[in-house]
Every structure is written in C-alpha cells, then in structure tokens.
PDB file of C-alpha atoms in Angstrom:
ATOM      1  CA  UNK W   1      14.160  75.678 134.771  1.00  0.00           C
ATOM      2  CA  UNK W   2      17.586  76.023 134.553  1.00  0.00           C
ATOM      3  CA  UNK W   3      19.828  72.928 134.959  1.00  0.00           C
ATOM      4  CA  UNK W   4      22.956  72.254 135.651  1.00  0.00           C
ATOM      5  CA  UNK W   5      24.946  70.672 132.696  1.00  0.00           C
ATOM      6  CA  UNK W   6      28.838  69.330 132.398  1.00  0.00           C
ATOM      7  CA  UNK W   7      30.732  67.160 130.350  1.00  0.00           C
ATOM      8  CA  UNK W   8      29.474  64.436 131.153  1.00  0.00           C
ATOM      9  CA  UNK W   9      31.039  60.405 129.842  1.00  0.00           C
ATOM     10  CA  UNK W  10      30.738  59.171 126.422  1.00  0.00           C
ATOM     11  CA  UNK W  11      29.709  55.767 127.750  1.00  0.00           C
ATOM     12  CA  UNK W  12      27.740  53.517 127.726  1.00  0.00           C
ATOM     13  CA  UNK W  13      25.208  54.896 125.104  1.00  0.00           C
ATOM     14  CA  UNK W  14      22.072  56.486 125.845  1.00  0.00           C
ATOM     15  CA  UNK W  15      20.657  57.722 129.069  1.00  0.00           C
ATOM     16  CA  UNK W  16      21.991  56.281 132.245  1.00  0.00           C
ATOM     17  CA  UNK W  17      20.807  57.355 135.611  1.00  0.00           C
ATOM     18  CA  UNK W  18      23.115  57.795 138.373  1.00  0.00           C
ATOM     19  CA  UNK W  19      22.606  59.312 142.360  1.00  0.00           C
ATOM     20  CA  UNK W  20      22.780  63.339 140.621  1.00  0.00           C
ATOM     21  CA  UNK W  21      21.277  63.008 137.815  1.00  0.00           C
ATOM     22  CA  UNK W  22      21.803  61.367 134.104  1.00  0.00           C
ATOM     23  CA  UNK W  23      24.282  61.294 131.628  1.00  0.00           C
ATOM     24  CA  UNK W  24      23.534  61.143 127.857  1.00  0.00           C
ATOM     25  CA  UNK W  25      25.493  59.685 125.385  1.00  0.00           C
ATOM     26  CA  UNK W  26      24.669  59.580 121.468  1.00  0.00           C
ATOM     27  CA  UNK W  27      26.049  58.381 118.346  1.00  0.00           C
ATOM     28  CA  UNK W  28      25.671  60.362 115.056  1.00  0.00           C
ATOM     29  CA  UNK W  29      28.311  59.712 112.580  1.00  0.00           C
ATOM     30  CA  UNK W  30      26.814  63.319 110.775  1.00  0.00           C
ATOM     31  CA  UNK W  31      25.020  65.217 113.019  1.00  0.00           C
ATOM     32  CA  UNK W  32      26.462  68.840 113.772  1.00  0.00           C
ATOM     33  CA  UNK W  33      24.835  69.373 116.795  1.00  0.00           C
ATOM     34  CA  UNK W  34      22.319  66.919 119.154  1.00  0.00           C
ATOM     35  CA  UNK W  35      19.927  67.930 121.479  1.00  0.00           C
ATOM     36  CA  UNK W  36      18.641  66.524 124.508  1.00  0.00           C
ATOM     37  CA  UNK W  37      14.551  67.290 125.618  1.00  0.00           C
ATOM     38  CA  UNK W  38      13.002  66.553 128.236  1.00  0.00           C
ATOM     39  CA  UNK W  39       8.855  66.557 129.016  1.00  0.00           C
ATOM     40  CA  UNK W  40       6.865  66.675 132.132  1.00  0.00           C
ATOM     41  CA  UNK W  41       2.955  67.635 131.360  1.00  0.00           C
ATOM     42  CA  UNK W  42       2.659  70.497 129.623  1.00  0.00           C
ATOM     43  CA  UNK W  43       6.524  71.564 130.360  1.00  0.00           C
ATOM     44  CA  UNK W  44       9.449  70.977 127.507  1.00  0.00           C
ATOM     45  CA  UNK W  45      13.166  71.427 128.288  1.00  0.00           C
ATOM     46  CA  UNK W  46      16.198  71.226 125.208  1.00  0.00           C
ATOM     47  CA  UNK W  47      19.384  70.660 126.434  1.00  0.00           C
ATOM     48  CA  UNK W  48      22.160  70.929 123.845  1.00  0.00           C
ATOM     49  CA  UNK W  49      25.056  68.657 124.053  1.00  0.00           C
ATOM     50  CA  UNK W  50      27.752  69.919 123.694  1.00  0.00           C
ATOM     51  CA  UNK W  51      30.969  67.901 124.445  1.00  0.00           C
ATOM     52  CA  UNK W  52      31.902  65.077 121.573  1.00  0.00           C
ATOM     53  CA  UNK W  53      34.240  62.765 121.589  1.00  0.00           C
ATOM     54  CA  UNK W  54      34.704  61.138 117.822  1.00  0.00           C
ATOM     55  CA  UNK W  55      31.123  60.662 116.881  1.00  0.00           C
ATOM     56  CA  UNK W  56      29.884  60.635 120.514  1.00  0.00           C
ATOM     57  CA  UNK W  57      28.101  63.446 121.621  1.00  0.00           C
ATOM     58  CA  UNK W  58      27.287  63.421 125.904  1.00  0.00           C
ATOM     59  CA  UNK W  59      26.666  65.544 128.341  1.00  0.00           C
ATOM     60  CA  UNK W  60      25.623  65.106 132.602  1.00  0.00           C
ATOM     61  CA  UNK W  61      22.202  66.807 133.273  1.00  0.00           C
ATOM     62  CA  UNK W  62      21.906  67.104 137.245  1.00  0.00           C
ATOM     63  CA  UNK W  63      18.507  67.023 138.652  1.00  0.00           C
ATOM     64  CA  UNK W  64      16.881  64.520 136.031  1.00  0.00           C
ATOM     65  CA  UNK W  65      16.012  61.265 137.358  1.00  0.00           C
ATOM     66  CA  UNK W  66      13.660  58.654 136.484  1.00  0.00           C
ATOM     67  CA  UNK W  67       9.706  58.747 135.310  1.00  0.00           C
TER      68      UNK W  67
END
C-alpha cells in the first residue's frame, strides 16, 4: 500500500496520532538514516524518514491510526 508521507514535526518524540494520520519523531545522535514499519497480520510496511532536523528525524504518515 502506498501511503502518503510529508515532512511531518519534529515534536514531541515518538508517534503521535492526530485526525489524518501520525507523525513520527526520533532521536539518533548517529544514525544515517531511520526507518519507520508498520505490521498488520501477515502485512509489513517501511517507511523511511526522511526530513531531520539536528538529530531529529520525523516524518507525517496519513492513513495510520491507532491498533
């Protein structure tokens, strides 16, 4: 499935649901890339983020919502 993905905030840290979806925020003071996956049953999804801001990496997934 194809999702759609933008910038996103680089607050507050970790997953936070809103009404379109989620935005993702990690910390990694080394990391050179983070990715975000998502599982439902048999069904994996990576989403690669992208956008950093210091040693923030975030991104808005639309279309993810809780359980």
């Amino acid at each position: 499935m194809s999702r759609a993905v933008g910038a996103g905030r680089p607050w507050p840290l970790g997953v936070t649901i809103d009404g379109d979806g989620v935005n993702v925020a990690v910390w990694s003071a080394s990391a050179t890339s983070v990715e975000f996956c998502l599982f439902d049953g048999d069904h994996q999804e990576t989403i690669a983020l992208t956008e950093r801001d210091g040693e923030i990496w975030h991104a808005h997934v639309s279309g993810v919502g809780l359980g």
